[in-house]
CSV table of C-alpha atoms in Angstrom, one decimal:
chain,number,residue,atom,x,y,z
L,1,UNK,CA,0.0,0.0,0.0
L,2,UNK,CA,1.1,3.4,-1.2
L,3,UNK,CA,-1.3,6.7,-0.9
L,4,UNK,CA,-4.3,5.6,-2.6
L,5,UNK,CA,-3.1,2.1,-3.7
L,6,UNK,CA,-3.4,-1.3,-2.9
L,7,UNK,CA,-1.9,-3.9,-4.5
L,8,UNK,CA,-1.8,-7.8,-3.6
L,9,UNK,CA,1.6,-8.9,-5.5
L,10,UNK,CA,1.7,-12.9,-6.3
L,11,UNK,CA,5.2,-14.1,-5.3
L,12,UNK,CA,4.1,-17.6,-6.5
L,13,UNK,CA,3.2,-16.2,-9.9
L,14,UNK,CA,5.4,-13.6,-10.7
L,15,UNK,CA,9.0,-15.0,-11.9
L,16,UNK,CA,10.9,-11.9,-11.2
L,17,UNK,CA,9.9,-9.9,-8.2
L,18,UNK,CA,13.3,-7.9,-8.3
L,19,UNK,CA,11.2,-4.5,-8.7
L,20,UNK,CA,9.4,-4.8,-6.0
L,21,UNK,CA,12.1,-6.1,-3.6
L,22,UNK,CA,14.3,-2.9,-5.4
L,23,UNK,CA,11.0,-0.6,-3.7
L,24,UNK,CA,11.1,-2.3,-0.6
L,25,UNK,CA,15.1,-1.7,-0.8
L,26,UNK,CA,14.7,2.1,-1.5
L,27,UNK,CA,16.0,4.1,1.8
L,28,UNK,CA,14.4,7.1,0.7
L,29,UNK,CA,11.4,5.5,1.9
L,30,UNK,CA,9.8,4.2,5.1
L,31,UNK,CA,8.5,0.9,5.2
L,32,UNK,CA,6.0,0.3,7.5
L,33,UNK,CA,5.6,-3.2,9.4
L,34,UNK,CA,3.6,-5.7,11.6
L,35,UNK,CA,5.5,-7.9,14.2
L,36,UNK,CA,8.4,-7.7,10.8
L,37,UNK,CA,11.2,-10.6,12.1
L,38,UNK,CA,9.6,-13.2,9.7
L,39,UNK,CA,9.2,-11.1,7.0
L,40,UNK,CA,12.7,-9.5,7.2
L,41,UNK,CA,14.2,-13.4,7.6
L,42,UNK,CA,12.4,-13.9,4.3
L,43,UNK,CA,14.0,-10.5,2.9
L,44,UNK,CA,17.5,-11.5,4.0
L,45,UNK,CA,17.7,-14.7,2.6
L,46,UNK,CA,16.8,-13.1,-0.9
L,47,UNK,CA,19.7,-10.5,-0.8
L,48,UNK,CA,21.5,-10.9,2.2
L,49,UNK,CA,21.0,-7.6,3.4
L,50,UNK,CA,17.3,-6.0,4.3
L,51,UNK,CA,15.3,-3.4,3.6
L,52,UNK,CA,15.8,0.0,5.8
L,53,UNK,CA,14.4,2.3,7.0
L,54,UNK,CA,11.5,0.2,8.7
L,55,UNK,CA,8.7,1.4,11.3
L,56,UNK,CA,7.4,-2.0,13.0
L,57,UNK,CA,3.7,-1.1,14.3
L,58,UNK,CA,3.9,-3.7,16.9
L,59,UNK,CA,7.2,-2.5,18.4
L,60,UNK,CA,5.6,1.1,18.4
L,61,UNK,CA,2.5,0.5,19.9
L,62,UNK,CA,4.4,-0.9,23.2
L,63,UNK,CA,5.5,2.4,23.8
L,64,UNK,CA,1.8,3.2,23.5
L,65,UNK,CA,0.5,1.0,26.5
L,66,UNK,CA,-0.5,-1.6,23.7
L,67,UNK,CA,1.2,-5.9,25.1
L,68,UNK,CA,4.3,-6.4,23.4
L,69,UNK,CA,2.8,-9.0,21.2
L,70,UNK,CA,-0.2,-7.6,20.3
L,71,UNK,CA,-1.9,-8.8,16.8
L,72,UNK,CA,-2.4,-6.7,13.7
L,73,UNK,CA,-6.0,-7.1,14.1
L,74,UNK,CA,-6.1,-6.5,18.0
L,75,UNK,CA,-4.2,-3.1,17.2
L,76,UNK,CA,-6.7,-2.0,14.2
L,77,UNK,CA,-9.6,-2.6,16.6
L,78,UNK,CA,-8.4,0.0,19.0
L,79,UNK,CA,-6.9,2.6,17.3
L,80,UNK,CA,-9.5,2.3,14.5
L,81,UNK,CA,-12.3,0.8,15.4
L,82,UNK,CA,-12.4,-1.3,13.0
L,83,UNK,CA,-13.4,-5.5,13.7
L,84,UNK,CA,-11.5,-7.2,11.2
L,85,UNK,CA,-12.9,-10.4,9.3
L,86,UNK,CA,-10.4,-12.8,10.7
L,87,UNK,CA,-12.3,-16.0,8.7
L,88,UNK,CA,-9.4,-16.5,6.3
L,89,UNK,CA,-6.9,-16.6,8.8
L,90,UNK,CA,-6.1,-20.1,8.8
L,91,UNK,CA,-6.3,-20.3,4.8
L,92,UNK,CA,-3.9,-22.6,2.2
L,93,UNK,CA,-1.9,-19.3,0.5
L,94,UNK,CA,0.1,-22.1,-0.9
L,95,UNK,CA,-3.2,-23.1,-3.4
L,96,UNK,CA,-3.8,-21.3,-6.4
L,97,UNK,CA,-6.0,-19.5,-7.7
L,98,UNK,CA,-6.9,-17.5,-4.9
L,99,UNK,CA,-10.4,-16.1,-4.5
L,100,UNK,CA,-11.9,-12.9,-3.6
L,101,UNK,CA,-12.4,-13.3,-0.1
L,102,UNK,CA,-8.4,-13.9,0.2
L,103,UNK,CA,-7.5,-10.9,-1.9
L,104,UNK,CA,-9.9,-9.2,0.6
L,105,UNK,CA,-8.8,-10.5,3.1
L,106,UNK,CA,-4.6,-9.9,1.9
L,107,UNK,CA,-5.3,-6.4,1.4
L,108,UNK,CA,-6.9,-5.7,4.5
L,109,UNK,CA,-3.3,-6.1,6.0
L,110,UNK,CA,-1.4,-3.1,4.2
L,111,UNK,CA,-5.0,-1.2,4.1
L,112,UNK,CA,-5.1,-0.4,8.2
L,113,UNK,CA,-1.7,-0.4,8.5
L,114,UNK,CA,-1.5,2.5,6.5
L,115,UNK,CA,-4.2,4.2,8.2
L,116,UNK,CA,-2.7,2.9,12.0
L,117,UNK,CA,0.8,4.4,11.5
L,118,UNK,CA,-0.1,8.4,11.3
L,119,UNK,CA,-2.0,7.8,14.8
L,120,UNK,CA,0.9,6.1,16.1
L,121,UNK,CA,3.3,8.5,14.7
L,122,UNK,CA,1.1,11.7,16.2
L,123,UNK,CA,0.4,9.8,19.5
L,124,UNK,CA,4.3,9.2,20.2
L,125,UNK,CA,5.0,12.3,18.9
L,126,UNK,CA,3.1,14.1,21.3
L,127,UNK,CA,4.8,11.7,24.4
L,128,UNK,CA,8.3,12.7,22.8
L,129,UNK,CA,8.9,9.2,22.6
L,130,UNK,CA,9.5,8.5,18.7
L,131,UNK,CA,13.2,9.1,19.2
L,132,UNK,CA,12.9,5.7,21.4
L,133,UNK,CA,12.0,3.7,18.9
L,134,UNK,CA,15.6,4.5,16.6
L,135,UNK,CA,17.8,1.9,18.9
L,136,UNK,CA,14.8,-0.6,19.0
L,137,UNK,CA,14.7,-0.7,15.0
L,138,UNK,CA,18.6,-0.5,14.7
L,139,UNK,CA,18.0,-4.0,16.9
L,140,UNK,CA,15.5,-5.6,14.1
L,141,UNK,CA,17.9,-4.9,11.2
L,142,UNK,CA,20.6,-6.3,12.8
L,143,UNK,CA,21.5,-9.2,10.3
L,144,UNK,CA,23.0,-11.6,12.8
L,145,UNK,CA,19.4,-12.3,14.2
L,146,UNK,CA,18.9,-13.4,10.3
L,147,UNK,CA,21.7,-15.6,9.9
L,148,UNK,CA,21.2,-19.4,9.6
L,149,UNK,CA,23.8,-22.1,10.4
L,150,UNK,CA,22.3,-25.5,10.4
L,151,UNK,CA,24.6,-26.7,12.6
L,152,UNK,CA,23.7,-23.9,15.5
L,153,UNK,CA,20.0,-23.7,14.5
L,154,UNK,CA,19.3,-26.7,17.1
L,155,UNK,CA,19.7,-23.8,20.0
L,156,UNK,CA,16.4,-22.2,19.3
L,157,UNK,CA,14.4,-25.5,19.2
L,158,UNK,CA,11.7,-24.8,21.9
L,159,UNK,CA,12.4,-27.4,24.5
L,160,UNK,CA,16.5,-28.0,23.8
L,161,UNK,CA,17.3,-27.8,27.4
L,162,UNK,CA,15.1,-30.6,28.5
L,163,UNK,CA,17.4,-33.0,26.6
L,164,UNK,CA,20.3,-34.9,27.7
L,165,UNK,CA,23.6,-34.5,26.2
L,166,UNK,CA,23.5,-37.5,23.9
L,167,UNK,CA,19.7,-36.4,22.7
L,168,UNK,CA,21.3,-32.9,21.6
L,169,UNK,CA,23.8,-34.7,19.3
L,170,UNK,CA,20.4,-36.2,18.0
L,171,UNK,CA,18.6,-33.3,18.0
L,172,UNK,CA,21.1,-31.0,16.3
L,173,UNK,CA,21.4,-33.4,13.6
L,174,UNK,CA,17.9,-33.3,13.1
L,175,UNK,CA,17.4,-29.4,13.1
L,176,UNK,CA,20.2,-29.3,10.7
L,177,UNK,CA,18.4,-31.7,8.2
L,178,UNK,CA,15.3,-29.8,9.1
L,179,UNK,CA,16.2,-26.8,8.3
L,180,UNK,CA,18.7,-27.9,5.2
L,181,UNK,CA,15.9,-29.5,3.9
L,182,UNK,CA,13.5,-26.4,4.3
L,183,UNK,CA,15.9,-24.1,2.3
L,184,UNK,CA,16.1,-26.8,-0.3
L,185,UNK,CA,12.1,-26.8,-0.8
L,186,UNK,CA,11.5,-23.4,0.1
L,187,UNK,CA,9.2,-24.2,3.1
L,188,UNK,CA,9.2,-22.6,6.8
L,189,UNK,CA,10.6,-25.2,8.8
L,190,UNK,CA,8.0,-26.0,11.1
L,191,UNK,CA,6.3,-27.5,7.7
L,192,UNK,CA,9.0,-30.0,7.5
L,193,UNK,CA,8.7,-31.1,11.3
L,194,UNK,CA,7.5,-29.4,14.3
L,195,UNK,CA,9.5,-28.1,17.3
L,196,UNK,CA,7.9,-30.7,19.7
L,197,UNK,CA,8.6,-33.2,17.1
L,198,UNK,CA,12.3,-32.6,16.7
L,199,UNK,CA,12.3,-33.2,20.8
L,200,UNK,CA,10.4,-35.8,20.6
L,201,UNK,CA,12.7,-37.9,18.1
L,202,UNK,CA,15.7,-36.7,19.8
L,203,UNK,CA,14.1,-38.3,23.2
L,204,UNK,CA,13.0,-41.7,21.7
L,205,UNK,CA,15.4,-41.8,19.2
L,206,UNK,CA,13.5,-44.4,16.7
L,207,UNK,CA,15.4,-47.2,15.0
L,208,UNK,CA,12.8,-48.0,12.4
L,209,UNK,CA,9.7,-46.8,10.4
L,210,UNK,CA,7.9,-48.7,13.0
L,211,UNK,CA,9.2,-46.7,15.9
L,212,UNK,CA,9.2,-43.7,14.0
L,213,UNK,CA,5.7,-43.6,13.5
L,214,UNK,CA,4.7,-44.2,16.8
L,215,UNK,CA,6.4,-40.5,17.9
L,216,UNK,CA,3.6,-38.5,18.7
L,217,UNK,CA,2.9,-35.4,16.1
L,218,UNK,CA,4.5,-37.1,13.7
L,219,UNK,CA,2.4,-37.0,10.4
L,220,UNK,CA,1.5,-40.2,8.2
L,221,UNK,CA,2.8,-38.1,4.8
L,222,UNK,CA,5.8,-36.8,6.8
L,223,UNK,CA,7.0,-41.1,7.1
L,224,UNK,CA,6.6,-41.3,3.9
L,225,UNK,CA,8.5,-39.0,2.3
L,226,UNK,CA,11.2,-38.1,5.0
L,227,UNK,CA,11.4,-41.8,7.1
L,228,UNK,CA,14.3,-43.3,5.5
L,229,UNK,CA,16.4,-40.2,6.4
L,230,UNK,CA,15.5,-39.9,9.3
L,231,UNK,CA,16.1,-43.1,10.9
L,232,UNK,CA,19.7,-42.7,9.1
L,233,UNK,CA,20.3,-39.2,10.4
L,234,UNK,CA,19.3,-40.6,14.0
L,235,UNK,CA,21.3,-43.5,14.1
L,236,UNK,CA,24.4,-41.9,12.7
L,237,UNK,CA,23.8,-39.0,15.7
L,238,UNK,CA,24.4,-41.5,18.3
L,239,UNK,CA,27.2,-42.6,16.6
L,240,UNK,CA,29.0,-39.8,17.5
L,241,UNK,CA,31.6,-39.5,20.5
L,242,UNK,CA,30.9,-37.7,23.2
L,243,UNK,CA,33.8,-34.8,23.2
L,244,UNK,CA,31.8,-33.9,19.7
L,245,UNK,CA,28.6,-33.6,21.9
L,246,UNK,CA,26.7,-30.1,21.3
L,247,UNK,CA,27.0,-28.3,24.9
L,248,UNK,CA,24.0,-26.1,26.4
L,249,UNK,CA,24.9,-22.8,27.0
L,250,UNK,CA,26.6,-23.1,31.1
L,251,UNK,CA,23.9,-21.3,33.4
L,252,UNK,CA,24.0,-20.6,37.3
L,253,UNK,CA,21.0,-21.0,38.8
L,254,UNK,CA,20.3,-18.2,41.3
L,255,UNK,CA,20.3,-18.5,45.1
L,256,UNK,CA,16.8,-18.4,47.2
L,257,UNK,CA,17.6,-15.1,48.2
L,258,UNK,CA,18.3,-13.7,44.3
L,259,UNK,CA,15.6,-15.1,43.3
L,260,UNK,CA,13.3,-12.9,45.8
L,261,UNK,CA,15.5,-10.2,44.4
L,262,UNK,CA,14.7,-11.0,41.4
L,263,UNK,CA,11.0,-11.0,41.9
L,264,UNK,CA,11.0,-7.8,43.9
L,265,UNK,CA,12.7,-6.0,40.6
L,266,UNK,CA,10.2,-7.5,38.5
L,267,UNK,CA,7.1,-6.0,40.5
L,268,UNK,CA,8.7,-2.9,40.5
L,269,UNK,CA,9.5,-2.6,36.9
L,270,UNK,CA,5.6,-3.5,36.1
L,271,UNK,CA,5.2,-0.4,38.8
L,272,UNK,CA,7.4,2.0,36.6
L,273,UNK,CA,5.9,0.7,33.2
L,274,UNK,CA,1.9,1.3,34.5
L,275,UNK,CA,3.4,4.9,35.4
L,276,UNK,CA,4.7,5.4,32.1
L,277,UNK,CA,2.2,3.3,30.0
L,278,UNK,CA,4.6,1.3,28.6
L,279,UNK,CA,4.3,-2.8,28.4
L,280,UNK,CA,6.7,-4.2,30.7
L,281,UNK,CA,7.6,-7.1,28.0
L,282,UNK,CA,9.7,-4.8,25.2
L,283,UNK,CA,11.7,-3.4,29.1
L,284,UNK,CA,13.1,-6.3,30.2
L,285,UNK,CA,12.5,-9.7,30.4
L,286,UNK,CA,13.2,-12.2,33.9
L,287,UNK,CA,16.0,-13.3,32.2
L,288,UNK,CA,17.9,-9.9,31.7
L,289,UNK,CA,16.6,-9.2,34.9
L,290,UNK,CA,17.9,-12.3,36.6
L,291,UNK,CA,21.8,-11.6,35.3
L,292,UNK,CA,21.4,-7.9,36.3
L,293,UNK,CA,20.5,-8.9,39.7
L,294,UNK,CA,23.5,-11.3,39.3
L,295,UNK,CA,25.5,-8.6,38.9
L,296,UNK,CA,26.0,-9.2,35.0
L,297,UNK,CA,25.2,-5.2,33.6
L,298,UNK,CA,25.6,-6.2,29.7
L,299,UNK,CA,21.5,-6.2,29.2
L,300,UNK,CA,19.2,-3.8,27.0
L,301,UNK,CA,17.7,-2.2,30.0
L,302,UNK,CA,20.9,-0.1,31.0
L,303,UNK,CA,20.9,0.7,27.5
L,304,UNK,CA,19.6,4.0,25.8
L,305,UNK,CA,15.9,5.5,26.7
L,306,UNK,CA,15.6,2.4,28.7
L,307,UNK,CA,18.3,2.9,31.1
L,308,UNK,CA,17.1,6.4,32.1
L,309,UNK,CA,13.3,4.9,32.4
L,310,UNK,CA,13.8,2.2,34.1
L,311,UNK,CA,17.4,0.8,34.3
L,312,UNK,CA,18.7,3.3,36.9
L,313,UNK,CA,15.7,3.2,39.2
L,314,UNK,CA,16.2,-0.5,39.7
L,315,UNK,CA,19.8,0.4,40.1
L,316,UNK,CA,19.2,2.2,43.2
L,317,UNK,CA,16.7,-0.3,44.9
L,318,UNK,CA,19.0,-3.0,44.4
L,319,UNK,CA,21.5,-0.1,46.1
L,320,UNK,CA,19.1,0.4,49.0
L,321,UNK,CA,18.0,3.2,47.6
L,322,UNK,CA,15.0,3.2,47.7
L,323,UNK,CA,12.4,1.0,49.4
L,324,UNK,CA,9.3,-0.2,48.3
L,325,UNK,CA,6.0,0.4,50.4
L,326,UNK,CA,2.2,-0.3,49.6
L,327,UNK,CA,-0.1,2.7,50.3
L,328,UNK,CA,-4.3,3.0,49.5
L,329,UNK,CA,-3.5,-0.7,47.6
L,330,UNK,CA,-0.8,0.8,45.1
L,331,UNK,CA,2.8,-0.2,44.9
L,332,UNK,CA,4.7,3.2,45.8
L,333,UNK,CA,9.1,3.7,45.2
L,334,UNK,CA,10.2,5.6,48.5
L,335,UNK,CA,13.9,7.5,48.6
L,336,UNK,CA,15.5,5.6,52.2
L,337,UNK,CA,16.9,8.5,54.4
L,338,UNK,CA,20.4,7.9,55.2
């Protein structure tokens, strides 16, 4: 969507989509986003590099007040007022042709979000808070967060740390065939196997077609086109020696008493982030928060806007600072008198 024009572009049709990807390319112009990682992932693979500058709605409206993963459609509804037709949701893009109701439906996406972004613009605008967003969107275009190595790509398999160290060898064998095999057929990966699957294997570790499709999730169609390989890729994983065992990254667990830290922190940075209407997911996370408390100061939110905000007020109640007292049933930061 441009001014006055929509257009829904067929990827799947058109053989050479270089002039639109040279638009998207242009950095004399803004392109605006919703929740953009997957869609820049897809842009980086095509030219190794991605499209700038960007506005992601979805990182915008947290500054807003809005949940830190709030939908496109949940975000229309309240700054338009507009209930979006969400029956094509879970429809087959993949099938062709498509019919009206998906063209609808497709162009709905770009058609709000052109209308959203002016209000969100005006409304930060008016908070002096747009300059915030410049370190947050340097983040998103970082092209590390884009780069794929099959061999590390095991490490964001939801679940890896439940494993034992001979199931990782199985599991990061797996993930790399995964997602080898998902470049080579131009699929997102969870179409070639699931997360929980990938776990699943790597924990039962199946000899033969027989064991293999007894793992739960596992599909019928996915046995027979993938089973052969892998059983193979399984049992070679466990042929490996140990020393060449993929390691989880080393974590210290936090004492009793860090932990109530930690938890103590946490209330009080959902205290600063109701005063400042900001959602306390895009300030910090339990994990950040758990290595600043353990004295570890390399974490976004002593970083930039953030810092100021919120990273030197829990500073100076982990410094005794201040204390933290509940008055008329509301959580209320008090300066300690020397």
């Amino acid at each position: 969507a441009a001014g006055e024009h929509i257009a829904c572009i067929d990827p799947l049709t058109i053989d050479n989509l270089d002039p639109l990807l040279d638009l998207l390319y242009d950095t004399s112009k803004t392109k605006v986003l919703h929740a953009a990682r997957q869609d820049l992932e897809i842009f980086y693979q095509l030219r190794k590099t991605l499209p700038q500058p960007l506005f992601d709605t979805q990182i915008a409206a947290t500054l807003l007040g809005f949940n830190d993963q709030i939908g496109y459609a949940n975000l229309v509804q309240k700054l338009l007022g507009v209930q979006l037709d969400k029956d094509q949701a879970r429809t087959d893009w993949s099938q062709r042709p498509l019919n009206n109701k998906q063209i609808h439906y497709a162009a709905n996406d770009v058609r709000y979000l052109l209308q959203a972004y002016p209000l969100i613009i005006d409304k930060l605008s008016s908070q002096n808070r747009i300059e915030w967003l410049s370190s947050d969107f340097d983040q998103l275009v970082d092209t590390a967060l884009y780069e794929v190595d099959p061999e590390t790509i095991w490490r964001r398999v939801s679940g890896s740390n439940r494993l034992k160290p001979r199931q990782l060898a199985i599991l990061q064998a797996l993930a790399a065939w995964r997602e080898n095999t998902a470049i080579k057929h131009d699929r997102p990966r969870r179409w070639i196997l699931a997360d929980d699957v990938l776990i699943n294997l790597a924990q039962q570790s199946p000899q033969n077609l027989d064991q293999l499709e007894k793992i739960r999730g596992i599909k019928s169609n996915t046995v027979d086109k993938f089973g052969d390989t892998l059983i193979k890729t399984i049992i070679n994983a466990k042929q490996i020696p140990e020393e060449q065992w993929p390691k989880l990254p080393s974590w210290k667990r936090s004492t009793p008493q860090q932990e109530a830290l930690i938890d103590l922190c946490m209330a009080y940075l959902k205290h600063l982030a109701l005063e400042n209407n900001i959602s306390p997911g895009i300030l910090c996370n339990r994990k950040d928060m758990e290595k600043l408390v353990t004295g570890d100061h390399d974490v976004a939110i002593l970083q930039g806007w953030r810092n100021q905000l919120i990273g030197q007020p829990i500073l100076a109640l982990l410094a005794g600072q201040y204390s933290l007292l509940i008055k008329n049933n509301n959580l209320v930061a008090s300066p300690v008198d020397e």
